[in-house]
XYZ file of C-alpha atoms in Angstrom:
349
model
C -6.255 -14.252 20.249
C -5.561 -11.551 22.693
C -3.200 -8.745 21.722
C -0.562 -7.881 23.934
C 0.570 -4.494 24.235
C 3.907 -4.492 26.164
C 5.563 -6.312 23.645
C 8.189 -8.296 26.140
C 5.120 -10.557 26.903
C 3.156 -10.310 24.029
C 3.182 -13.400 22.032
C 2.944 -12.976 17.827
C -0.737 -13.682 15.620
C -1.982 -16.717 14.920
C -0.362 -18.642 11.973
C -3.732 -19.197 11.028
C -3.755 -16.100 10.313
C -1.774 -16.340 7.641
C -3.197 -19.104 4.913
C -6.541 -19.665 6.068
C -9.653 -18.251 3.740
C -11.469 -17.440 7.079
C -8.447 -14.942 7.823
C -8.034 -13.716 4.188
C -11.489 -12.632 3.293
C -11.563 -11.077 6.451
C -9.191 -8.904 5.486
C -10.090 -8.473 1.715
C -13.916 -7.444 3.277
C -12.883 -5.823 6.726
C -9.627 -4.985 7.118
C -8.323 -3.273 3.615
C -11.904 -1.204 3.102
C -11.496 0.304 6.716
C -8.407 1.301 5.713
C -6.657 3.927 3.357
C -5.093 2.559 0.330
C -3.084 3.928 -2.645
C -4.915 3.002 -5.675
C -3.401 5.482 -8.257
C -1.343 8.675 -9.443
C -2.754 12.635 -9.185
C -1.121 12.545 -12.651
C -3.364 10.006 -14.130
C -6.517 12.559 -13.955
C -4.839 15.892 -15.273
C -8.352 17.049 -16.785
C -11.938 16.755 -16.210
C -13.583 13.615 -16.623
C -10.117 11.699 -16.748
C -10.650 8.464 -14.221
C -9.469 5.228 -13.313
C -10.575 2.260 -11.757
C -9.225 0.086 -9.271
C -9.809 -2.905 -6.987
C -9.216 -2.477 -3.543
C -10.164 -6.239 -1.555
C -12.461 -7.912 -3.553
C -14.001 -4.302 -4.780
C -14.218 -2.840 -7.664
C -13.746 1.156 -7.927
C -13.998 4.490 -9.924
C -12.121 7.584 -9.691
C -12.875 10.403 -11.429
C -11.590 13.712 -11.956
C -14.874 15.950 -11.376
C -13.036 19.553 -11.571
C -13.268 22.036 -9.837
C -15.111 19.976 -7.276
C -12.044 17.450 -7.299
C -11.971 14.189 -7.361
C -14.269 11.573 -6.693
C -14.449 7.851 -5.824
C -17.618 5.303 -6.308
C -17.878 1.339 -6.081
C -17.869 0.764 -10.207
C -20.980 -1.555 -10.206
C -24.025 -0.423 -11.842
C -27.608 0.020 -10.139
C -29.141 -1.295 -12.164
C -27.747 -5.293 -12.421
C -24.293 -4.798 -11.638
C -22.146 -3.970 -14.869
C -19.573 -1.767 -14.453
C -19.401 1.542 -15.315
C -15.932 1.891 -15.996
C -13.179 -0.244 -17.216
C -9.390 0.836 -17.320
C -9.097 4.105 -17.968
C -9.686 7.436 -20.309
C -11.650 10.646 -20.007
C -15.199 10.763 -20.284
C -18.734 13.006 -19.736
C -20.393 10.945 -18.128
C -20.168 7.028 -16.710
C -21.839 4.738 -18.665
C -22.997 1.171 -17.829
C -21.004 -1.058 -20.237
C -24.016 -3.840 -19.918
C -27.030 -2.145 -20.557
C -26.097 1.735 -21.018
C -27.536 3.106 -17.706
C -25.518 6.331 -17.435
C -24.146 8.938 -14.598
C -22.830 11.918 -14.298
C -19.480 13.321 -12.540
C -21.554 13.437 -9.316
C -22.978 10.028 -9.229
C -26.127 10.646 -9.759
C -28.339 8.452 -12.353
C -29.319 10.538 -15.409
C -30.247 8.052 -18.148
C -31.916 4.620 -17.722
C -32.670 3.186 -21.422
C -36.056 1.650 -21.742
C -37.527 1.589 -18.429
C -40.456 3.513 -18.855
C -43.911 1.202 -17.063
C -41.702 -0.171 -14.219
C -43.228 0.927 -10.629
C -42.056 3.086 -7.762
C -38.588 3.364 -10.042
C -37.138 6.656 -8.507
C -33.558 7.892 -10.666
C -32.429 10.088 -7.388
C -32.412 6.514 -5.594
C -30.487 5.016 -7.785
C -26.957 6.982 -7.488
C -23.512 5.312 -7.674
C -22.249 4.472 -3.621
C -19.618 6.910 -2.922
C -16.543 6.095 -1.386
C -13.309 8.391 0.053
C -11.289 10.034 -1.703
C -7.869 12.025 -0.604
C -4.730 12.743 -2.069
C -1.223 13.701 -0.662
C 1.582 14.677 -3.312
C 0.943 12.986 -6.513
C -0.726 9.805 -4.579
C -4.692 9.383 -4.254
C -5.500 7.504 -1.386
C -8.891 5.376 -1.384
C -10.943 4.019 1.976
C -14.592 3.081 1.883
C -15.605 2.814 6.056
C -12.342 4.290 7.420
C -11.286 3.598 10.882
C -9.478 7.476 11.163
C -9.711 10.480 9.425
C -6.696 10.779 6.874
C -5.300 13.224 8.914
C -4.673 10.644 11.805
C -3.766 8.197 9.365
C -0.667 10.383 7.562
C 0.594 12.153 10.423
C 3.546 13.935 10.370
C 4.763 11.977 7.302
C 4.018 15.411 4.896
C 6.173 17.697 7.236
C 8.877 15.086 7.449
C 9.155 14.632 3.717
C 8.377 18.052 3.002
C 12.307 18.652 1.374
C 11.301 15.995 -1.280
C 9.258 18.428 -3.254
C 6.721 15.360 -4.038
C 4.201 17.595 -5.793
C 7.081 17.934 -8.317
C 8.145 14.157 -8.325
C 7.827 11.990 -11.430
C 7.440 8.417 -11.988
C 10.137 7.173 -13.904
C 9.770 2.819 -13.174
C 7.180 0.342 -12.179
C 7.800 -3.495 -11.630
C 6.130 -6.029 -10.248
C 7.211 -8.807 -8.437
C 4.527 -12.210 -7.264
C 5.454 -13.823 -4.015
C 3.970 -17.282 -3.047
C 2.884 -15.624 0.336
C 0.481 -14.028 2.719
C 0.349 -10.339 2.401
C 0.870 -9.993 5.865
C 4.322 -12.248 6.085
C 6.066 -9.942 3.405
C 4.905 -6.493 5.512
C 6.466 -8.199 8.721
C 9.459 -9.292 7.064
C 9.440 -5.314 6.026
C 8.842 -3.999 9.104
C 12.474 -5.270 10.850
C 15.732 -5.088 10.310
C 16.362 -8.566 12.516
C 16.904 -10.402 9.307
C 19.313 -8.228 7.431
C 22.394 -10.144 8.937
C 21.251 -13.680 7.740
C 19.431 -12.360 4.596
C 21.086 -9.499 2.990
C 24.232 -9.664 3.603
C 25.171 -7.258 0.736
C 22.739 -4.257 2.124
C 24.121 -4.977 6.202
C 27.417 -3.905 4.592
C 26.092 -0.569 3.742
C 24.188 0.091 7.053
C 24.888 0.707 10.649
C 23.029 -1.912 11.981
C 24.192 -1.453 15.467
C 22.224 2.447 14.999
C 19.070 0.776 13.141
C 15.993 2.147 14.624
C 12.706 1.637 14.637
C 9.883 4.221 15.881
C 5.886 3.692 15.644
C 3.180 6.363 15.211
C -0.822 5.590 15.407
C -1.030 4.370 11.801
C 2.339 4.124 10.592
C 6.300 3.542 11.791
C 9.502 5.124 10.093
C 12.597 2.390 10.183
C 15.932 4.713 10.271
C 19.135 3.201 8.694
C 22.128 5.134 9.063
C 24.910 4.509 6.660
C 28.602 3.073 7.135
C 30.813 5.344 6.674
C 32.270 3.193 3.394
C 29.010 2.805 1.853
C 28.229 2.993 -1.542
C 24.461 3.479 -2.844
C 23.674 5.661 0.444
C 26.464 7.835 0.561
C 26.074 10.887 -1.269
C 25.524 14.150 -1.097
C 21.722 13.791 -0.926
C 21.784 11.755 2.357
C 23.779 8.991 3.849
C 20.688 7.430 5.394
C 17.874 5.413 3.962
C 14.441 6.113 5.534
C 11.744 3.232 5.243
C 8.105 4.534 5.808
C 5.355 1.729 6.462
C 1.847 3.121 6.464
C -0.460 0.432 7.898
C -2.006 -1.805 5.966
C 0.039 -2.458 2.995
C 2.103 0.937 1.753
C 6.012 1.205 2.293
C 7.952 4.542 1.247
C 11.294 3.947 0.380
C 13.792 7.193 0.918
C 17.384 7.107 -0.236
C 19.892 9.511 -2.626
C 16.668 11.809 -3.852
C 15.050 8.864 -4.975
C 11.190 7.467 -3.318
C 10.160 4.044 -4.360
C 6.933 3.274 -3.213
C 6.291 -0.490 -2.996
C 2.345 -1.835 -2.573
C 1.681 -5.211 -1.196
C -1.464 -6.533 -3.206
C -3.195 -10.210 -2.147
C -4.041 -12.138 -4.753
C -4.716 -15.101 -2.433
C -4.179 -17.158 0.867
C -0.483 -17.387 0.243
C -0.237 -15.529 -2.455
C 0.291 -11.551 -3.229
C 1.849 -9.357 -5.685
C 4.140 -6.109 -4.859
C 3.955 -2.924 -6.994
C 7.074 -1.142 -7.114
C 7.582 2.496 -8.341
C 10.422 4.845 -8.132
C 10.083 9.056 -8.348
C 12.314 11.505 -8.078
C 12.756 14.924 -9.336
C 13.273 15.659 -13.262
C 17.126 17.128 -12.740
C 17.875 14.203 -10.709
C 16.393 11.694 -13.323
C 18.502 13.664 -15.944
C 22.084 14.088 -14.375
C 22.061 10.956 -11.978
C 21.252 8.073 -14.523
C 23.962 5.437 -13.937
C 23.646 5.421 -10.236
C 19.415 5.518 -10.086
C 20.159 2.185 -12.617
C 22.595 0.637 -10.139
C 20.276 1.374 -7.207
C 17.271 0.024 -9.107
C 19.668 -3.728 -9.665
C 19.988 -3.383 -5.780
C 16.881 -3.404 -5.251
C 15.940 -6.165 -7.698
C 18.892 -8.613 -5.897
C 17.179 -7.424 -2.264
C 13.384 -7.825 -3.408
C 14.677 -11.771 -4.596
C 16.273 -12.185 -0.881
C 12.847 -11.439 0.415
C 10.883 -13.571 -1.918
C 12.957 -16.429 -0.807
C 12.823 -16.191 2.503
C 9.156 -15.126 2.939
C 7.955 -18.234 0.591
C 10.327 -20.366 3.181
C 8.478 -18.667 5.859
C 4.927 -19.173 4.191
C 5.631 -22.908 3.975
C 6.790 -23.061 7.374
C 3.859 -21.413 9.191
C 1.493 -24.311 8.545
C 4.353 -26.571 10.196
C 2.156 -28.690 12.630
C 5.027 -27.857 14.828
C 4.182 -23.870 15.002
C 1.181 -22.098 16.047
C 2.714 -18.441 17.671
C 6.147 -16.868 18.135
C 7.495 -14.164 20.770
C 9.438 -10.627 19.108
C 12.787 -8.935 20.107
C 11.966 -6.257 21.623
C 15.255 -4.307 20.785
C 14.239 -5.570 16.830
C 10.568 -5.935 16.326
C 8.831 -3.610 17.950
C 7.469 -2.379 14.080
C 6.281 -6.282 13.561
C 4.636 -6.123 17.031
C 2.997 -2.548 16.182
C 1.822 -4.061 13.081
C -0.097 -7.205 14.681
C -1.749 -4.550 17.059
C -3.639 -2.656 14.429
C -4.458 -6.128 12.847
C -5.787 -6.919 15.295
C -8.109 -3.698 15.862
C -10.145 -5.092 12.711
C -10.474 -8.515 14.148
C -12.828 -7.317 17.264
């Protein structure tokens, strides 16, 4: 596969792409590690020695709260014969192996190894947890272990743009998760166009201008623009009457609408499987005086997420069809499913 860049020839991925193990641990090993990816909350490590772990791929990580120096990442797998260090979360002094008790501090570095004195050219500075990247933007903390740009490049101009939400002051207030029988990669295309709003939600195309729907790519990211009707009812308020959607590649969406940002993370769990994290924030005032309509949005979005799940599993099914192997894009419609295949495709070469 050859990707096209003027996207009135180009021709989509490979379905293969899309069930294959070949083409998921590729991007379990490749494609998610070169990239940036949310893994957690700035509020989850208010004090020193507060952490986390994660799992980013196939991965397992550490973050730690290392104050002042900040925070810090590292792969959670002991040096010693790979036991982790860390499991779920808390506050601690120092990592400890939870096999055989090898500890760490803050830093990484190796400071106790339980009865190993006699054993050869053993050398504790050698033996420090692998570090990984760590950055955070508003109350997010952003994880990449061989990045492909600097975090800079990857956010942009996102912070100025959403500068007037105050994010640094945003709370979470709901999580859910929905599990999709699908690739990863089919629900972020079916996120990244408005195409199928006609035939699949026909409830939201009532409340949008689809004839001013818009979407515009940036190096690592593209911002979908819908404008309001006029007789709309979740978007028309006094906050805004349009809904911004923000896709930062691989697998992050920000949702913008009435004060509110719901962040939704597309997780594989397998071939044709994933599972979505969704979390809403907003502002404590708005949480307080606002609580009927953030409920009514948040059933809105449950009968929109079930619209998706239905058509993407139809999809999922569909791209093994015997009869399909590629597809072509609208260019007036898809040019954010198109931008999407071409950074794919960057960790492919």
């Amino acid at each position: 596969f050859r990707f096209e860049e003027d996207i009135s020839k180009a021709l989509t991925i490979p379905s293969s792409w899309y069930f294959t193990e070949e083409s998921f641990n590729s991007d379990r090993d490749n494609l998610f590690l070169g990239s940036w990816n949310l893994v957690g909350h700035v509020s989850q490590l208010p004090k020193k020695g507060d952490f986390f772990t994660a799992v980013v791929g196939r991965e397992n990580f550490v973050i730690v709260n290392d104050n002042p120096s900040g925070l810090r990442g590292y792969f959670n797998v002991c040096r010693h014969r790979a036991g982790p260090v860390a499991l779920g979360s808390g506050n601690v002094t120092v990592l400890k192996c939870h096999y055989h008790g090898w500890s760490y501090n803050l830093q990484g570095e190796l400071i106790g190894a339980p009865d190993f004195q006699g054993v050869q050219d053993f050398q504790k500075e050698k033996c420090a947890l692998p570090k990984v990247e760590i950055k955070t933007w508003g109350p997010f903390v952003f994880l990449s272990v061989k990045p492909k740009s600097s975090f800079e490049e990857f956010i942009g101009g996102i912070p100025e743009s959403l500068s007037h939400l105050l994010l640094d002051k945003m709370m979470q207030f709901e999580t859910k998760d929905y599990f999709v029988e699908c690739n990863w990669k089919v629900y972020v295309d079916n996120y990244l166009e408005g195409y199928h709003l006609p035939a699949v939600h026909k409830e939201l195309f009532r409340e949008l201008d689809y004839s001013k729907y818009e979407t515009v790519t940036h190096p690592w990211y593209s911002i979908q623009r819908a404008p309001a009707r006029e007789t709309a009812a979740l978007y028309n308020s006094e906050t805004s009457a349009e809904a911004y959607y923000y896709w930062l590649f691989p697998n992050l969406m920000l949702n913008i609408y009435q004060g509110i940002l719901q962040t939704n993370v597309v997780i594989p769990t397998g071939p044709k499987s994933c599972k979505v994290r969704f979390e809403w924030f907003t502002d404590a005032l708005h949480l307080h005086n606002s609580r009927v309509q953030i409920q009514e949005l948040i059933s809105f979005s449950d009968r929109i997420q079930e619209e998706d799940r239905v058509i993407c599993e139809a999809v999922q099914k569909n791209l093994e069809s015997a009869s399909y192997s590629q597809g072509r894009y609208s260019v007036k419609r898809e040019n954010g499913v198109h931008h999407f295949h071409g950074l794919l495709s960057k960790f492919r070469t």
